[in-house]
Coordinates of N, CA and C in Angstrom, one line a residue:
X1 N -42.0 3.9 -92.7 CA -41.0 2.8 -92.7 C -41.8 1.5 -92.7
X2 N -41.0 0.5 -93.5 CA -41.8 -0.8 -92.9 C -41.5 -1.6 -91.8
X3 N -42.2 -2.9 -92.2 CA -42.1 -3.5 -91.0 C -40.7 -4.1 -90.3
X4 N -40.4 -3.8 -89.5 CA -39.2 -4.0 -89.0 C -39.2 -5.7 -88.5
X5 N -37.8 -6.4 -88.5 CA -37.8 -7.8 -88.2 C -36.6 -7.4 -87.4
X6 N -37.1 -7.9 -85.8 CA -35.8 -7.8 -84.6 C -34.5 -9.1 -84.7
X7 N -33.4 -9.2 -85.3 CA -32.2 -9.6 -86.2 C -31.4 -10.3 -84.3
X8 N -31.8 -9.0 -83.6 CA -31.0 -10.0 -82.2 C -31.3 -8.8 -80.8
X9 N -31.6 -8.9 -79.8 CA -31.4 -8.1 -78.8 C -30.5 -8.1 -77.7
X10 N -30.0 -7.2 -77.3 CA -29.3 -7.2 -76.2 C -29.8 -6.9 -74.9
X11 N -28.9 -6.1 -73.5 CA -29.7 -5.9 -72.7 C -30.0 -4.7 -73.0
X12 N -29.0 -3.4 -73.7 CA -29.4 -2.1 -74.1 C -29.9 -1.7 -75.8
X13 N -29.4 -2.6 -76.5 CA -29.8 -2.7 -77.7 C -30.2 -3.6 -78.5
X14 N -31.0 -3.1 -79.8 CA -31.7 -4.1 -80.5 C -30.9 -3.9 -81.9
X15 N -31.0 -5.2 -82.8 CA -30.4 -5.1 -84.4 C -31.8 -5.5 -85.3
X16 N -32.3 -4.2 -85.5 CA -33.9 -4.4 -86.9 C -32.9 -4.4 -87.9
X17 N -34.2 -4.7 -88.7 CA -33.9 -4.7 -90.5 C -35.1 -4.2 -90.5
X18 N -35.2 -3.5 -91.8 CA -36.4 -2.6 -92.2 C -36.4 -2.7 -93.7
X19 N -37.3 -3.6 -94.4 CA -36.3 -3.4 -95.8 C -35.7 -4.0 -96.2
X20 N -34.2 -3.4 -97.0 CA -32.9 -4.2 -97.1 C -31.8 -3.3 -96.1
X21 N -32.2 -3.0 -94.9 CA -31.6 -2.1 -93.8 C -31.4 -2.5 -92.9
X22 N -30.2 -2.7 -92.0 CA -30.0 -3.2 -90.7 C -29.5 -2.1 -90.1
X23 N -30.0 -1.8 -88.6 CA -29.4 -0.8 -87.5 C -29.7 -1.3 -86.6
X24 N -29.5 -0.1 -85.8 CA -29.6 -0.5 -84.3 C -30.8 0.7 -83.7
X25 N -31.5 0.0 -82.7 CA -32.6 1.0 -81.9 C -31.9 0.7 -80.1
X26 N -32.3 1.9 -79.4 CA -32.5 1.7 -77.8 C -33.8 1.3 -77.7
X27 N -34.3 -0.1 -77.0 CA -35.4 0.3 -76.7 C -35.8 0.9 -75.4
X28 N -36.8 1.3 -75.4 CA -37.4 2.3 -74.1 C -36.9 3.4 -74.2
X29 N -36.2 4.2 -75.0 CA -35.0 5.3 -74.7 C -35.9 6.4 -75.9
X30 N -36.4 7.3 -75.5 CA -37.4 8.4 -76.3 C -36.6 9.0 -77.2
X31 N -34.7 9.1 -76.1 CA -34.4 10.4 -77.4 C -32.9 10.2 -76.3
X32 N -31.7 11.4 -77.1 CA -30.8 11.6 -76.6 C -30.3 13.0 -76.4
X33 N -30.3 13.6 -75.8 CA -29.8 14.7 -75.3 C -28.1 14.9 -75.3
X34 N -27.6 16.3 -75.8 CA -25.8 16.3 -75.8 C -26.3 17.7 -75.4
X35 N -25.5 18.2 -74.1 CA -25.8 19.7 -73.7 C -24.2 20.3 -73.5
X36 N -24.7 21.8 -74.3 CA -23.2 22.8 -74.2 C -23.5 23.4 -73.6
X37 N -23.0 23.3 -72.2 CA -22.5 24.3 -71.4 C -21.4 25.0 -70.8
X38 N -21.4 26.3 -70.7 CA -20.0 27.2 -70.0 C -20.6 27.7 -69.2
X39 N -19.6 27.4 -68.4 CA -19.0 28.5 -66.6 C -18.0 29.2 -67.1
X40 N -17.9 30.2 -66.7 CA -17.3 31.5 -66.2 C -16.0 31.1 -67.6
X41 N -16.6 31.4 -68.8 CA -15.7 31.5 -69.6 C -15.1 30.1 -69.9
X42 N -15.9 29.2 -69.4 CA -15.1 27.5 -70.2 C -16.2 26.5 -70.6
X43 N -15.8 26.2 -71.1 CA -17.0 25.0 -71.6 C -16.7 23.9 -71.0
X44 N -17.6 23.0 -70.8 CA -17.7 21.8 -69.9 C -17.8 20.9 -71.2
X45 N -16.6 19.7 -70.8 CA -16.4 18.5 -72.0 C -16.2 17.4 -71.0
X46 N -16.5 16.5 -71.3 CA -16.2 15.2 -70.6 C -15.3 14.0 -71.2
X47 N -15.1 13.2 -70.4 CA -13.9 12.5 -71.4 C -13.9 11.1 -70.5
X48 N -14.0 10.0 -71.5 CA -14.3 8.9 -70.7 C -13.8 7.8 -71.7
X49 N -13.5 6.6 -71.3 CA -13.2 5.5 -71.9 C -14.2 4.9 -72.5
X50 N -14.1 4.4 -74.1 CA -15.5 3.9 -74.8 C -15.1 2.7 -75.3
X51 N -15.2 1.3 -75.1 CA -15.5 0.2 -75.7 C -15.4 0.2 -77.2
X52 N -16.3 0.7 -77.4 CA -16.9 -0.1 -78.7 C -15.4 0.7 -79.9
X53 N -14.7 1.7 -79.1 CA -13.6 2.6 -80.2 C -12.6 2.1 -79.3
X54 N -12.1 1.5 -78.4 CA -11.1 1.4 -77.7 C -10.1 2.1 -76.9
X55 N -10.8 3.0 -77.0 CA -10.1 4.2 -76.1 C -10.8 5.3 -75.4
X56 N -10.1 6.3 -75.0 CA -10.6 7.7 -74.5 C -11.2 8.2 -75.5
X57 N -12.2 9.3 -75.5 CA -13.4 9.9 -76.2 C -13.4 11.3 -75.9
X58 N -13.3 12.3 -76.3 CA -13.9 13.7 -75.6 C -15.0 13.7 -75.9
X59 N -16.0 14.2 -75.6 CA -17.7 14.5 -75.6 C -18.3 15.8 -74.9
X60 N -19.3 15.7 -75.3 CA -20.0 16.9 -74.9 C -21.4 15.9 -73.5
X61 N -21.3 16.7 -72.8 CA -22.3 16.0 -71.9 C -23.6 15.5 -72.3
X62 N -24.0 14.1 -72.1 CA -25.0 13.7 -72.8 C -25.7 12.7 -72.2
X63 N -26.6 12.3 -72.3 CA -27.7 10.7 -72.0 C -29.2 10.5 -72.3
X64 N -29.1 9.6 -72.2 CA -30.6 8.7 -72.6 C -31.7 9.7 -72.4
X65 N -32.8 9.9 -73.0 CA -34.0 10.4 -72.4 C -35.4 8.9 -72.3
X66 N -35.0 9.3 -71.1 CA -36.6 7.8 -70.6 C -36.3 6.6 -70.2
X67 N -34.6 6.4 -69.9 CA -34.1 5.5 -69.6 C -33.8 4.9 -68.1
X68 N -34.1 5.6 -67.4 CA -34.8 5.2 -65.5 C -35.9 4.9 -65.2
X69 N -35.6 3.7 -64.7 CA -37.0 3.1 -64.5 C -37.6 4.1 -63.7
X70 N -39.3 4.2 -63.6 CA -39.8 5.3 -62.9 C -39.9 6.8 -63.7
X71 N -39.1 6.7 -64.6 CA -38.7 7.9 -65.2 C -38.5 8.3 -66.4
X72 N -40.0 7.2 -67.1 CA -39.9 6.9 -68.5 C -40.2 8.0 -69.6
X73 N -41.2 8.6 -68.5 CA -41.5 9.9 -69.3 C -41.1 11.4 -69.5
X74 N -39.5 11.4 -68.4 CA -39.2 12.4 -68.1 C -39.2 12.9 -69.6
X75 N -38.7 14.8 -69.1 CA -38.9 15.2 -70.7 C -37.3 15.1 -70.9
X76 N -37.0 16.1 -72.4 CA -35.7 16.4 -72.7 C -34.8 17.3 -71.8
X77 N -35.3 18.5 -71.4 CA -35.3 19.5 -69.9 C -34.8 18.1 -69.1
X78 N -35.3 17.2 -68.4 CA -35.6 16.6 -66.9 C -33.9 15.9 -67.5
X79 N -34.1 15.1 -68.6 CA -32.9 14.3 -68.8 C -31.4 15.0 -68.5
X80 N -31.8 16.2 -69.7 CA -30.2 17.0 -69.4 C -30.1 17.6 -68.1
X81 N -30.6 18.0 -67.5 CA -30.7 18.4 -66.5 C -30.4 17.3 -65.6
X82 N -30.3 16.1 -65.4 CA -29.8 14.8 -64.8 C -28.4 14.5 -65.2
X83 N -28.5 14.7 -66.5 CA -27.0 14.2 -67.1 C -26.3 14.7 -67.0
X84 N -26.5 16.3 -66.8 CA -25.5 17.5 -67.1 C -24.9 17.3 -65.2
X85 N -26.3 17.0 -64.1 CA -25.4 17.1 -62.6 C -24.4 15.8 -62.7
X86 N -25.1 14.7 -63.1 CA -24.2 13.4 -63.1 C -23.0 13.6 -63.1
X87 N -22.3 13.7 -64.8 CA -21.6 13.6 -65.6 C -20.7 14.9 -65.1
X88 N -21.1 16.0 -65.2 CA -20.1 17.1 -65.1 C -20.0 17.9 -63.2
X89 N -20.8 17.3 -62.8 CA -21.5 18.0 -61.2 C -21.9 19.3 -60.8
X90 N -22.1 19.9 -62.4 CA -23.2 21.2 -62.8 C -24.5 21.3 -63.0
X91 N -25.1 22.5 -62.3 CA -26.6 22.2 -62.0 C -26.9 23.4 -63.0
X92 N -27.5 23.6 -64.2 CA -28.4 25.1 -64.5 C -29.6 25.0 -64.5
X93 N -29.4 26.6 -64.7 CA -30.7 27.1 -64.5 C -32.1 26.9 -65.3
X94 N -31.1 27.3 -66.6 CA -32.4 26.9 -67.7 C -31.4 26.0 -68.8
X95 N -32.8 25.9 -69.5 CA -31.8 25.1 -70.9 C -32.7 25.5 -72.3
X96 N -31.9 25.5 -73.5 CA -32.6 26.0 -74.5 C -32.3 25.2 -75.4
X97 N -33.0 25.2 -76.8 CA -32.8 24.2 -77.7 C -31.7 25.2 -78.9
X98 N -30.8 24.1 -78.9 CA -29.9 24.1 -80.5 C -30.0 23.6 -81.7
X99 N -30.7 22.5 -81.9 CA -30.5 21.6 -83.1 C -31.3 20.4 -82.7
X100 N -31.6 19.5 -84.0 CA -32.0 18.5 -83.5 C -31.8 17.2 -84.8
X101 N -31.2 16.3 -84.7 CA -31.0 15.6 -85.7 C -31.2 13.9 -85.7
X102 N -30.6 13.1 -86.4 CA -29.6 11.9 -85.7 C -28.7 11.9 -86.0
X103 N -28.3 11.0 -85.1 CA -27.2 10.7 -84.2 C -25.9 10.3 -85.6
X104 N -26.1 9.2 -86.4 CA -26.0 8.5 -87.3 C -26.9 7.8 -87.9
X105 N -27.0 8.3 -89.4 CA -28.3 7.7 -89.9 C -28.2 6.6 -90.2
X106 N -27.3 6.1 -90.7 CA -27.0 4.8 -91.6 C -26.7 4.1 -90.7
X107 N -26.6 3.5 -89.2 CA -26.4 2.9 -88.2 C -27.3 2.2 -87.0
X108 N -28.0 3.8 -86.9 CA -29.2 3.9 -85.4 C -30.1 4.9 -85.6
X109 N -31.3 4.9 -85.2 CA -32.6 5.0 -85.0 C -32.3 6.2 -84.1
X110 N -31.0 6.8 -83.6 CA -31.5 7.6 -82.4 C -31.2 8.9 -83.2
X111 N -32.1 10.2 -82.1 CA -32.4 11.3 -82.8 C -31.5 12.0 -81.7
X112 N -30.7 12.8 -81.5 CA -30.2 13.7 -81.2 C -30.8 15.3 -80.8
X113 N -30.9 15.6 -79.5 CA -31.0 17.1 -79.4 C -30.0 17.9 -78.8
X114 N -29.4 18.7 -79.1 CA -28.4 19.5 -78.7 C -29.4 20.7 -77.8
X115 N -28.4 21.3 -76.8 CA -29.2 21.7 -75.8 C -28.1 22.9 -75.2
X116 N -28.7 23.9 -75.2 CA -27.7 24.8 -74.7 C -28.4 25.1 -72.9
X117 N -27.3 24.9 -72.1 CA -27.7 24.9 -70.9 C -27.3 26.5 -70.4
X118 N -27.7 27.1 -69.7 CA -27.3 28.4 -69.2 C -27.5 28.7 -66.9
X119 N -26.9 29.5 -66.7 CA -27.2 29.6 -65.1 C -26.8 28.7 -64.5
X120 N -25.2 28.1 -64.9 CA -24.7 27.3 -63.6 C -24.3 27.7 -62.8
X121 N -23.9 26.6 -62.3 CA -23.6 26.5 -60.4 C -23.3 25.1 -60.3
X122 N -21.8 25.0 -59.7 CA -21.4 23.8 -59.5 C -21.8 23.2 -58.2
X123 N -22.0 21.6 -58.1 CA -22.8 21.3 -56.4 C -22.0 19.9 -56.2
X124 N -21.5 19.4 -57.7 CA -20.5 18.1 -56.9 C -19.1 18.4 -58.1
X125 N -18.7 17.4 -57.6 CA -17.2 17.1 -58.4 C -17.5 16.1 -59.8
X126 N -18.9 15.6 -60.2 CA -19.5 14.9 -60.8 C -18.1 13.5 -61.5
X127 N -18.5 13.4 -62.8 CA -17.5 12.2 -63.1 C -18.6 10.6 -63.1
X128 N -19.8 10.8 -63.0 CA -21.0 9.9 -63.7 C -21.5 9.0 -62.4
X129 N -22.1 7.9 -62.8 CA -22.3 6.9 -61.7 C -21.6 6.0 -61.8
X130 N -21.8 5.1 -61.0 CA -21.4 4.1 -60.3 C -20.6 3.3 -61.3
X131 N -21.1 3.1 -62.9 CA -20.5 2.2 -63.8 C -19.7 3.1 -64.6
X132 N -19.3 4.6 -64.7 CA -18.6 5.2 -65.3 C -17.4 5.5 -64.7
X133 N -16.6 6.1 -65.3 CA -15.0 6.9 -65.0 C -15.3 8.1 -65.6
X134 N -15.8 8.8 -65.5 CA -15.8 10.7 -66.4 C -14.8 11.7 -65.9
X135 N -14.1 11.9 -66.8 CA -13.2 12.9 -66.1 C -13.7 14.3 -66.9
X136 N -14.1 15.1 -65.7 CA -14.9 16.8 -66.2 C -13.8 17.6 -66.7
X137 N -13.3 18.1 -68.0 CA -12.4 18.7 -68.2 C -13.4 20.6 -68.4
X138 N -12.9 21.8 -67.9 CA -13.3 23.6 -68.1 C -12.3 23.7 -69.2
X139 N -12.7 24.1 -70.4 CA -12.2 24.1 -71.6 C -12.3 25.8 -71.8
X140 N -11.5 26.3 -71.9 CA -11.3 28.1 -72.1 C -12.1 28.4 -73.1
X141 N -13.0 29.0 -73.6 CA -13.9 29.2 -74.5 C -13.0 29.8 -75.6
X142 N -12.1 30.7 -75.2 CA -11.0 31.3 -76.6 C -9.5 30.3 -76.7
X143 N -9.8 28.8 -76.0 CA -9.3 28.1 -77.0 C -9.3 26.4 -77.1
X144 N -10.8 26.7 -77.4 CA -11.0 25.2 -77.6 C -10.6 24.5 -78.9
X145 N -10.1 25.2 -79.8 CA -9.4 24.8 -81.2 C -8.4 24.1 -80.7
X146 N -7.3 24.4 -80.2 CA -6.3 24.5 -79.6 C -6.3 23.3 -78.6
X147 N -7.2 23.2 -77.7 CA -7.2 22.0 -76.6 C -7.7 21.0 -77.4
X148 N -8.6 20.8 -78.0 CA -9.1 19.5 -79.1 C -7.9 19.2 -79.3
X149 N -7.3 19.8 -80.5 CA -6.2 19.3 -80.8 C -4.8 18.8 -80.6
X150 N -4.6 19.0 -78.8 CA -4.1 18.9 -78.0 C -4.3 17.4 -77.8
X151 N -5.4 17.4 -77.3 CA -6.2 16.0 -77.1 C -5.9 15.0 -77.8
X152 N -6.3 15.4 -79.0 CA -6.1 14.6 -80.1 C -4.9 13.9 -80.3
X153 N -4.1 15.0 -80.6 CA -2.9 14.5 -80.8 C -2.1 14.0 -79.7
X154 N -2.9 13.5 -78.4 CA -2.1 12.9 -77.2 C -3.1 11.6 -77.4
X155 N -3.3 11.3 -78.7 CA -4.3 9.8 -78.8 C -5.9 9.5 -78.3
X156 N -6.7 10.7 -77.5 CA -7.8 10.6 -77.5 C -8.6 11.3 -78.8
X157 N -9.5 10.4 -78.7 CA -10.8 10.8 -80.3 C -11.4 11.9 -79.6
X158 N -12.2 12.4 -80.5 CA -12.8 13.9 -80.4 C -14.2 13.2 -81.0
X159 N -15.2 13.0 -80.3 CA -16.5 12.7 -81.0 C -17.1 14.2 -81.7
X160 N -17.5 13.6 -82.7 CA -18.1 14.4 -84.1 C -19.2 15.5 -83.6
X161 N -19.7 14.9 -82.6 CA -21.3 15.8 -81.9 C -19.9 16.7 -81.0
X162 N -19.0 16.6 -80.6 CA -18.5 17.9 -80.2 C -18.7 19.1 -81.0
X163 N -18.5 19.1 -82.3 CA -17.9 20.3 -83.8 C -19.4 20.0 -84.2
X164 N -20.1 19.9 -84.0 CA -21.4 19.7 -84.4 C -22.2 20.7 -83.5
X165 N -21.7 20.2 -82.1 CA -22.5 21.4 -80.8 C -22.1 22.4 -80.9
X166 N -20.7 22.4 -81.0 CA -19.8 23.8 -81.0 C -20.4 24.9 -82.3
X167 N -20.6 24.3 -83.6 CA -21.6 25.0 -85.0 C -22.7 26.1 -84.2
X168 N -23.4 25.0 -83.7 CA -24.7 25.8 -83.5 C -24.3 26.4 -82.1
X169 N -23.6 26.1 -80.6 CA -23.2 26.8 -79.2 C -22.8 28.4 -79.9
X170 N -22.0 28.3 -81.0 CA -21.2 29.5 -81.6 C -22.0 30.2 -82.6
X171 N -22.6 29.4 -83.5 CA -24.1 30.4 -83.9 C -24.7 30.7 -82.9
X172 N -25.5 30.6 -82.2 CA -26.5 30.8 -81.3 C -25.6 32.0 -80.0
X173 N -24.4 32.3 -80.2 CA -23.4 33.2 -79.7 C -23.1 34.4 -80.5
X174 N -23.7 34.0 -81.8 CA -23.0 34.9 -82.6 C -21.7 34.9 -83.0
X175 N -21.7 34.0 -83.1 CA -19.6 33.8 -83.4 C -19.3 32.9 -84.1
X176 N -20.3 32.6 -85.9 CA -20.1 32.2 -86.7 C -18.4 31.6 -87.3
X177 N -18.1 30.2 -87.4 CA -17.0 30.4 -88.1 C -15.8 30.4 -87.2
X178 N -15.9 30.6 -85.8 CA -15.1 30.3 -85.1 C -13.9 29.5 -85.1

C-alpha cells in the first residue's frame, strides 16, 4: 500500500487516504474478534443500540483486540475470551478459529476473526460495561432463521457478520445450508 495521509482523527478513529482511497483505521486496535457461541442448545446473540445506524443491532459477540491500556498485546484467545464474559456473562473453555477476513473493505482497515467458542459456563448476567446497554438474547439453535426474522421485522437490523458466523458456526457443525 502506499503512503497513507491522516484526513482527520478522532478519539477512536482515524480517516487515511492511501492513493485515491479514503477509510477508516482503529488506531492501537490489532484486530477484531466476533465469537459464536452455544449453551445447551442456543446460541448467544447480543443486541444493543448503534449510533452510527440509529437503532437496535443484533450481533454476534465481539471486540477490539489490544484495546486496554496494559493489554496491548493481549492475543485473539485473551480478547474473546474478555468480550465474550463482558458482553454475554459467558466464560469458555476453549476457542477455535472459523474464518478470517475484513470487516468491510471499501470503508476500514479492520480484519475480522470469527471464533467458535466451546465449554461454557455462565458466571454473570453480562450486558457490557459501564458505557454499554447489551441485552444477551439464548437463541434456539433449530430456530434461528425464524428469530432473526422475528427481529427484523420488529425494526431491529441483523448485522451481516451474524449470516457470515452462522456460514462457517454451521459448516464447521456440519450443517451446511442450513
Amino acid at each position: 500500500m502506499s503512503v497513507k495521509e491522516v484526513l482527520g482523527t478522532g478519539r477512536y478513529l482515524r480517516l487515511v487516504r492511501a492513493e485515491d482511497w479514503e477509510f477508516v483505521e482503529r488506531p492501537g486496535v490489532k484486530a477484531i474478534v466476533a465469537i459464536l457461541a452455544e449453551h445447551d442448545g442456543h446460541l448467544i446473540l447480543v443486541e444493543q443500540y448503534r449510533p452510527p445506524v440509529g437503532c437496535r443491532v443484533v450481533e454476534l459477540p465481539a471486540g477490539l483486540v489490544g484495546d486496554v491500556p496494559g493489554a496491548e498485546d493481549e492475543s485473539l484467545e485473551e480478547a474473546a475470551r474478555r468480550e465474550l464474559e463482558e458482553e454475554t456473562g459467558f466464560r469458555a473453555r476453549d476457542f477455535s478459529l472459523l474464518t478470517v477476513g475484513p470487516a468491510t473493505a471499501g470503508a476500514t482497515s479492520e480484519i475480522l476473526t470469527f471464533l467458535q467458542a466451546t465449554g461454557l459456563s455462565r458466571v454473570s448476567e453480562g450486558g457490557g460495561d459501564a458505557t454499554e446497554d447489551i441485552q444477551v438474547h439464548l437463541v434456539p439453535c433449530d430456530d434461528i432463521d425464524g428469530w432473526l426474522t422475528h427481529r427484523k421485522n420488529g425494526g431491529v437490523l441483523i448485522d451481516a457478520k451474524v449470516y457470515t458466523g452462522l456460514y462457517f458456526w454451521l459448516r464447521e457443525r456440519g450443517q451446511n445450508g442450513r
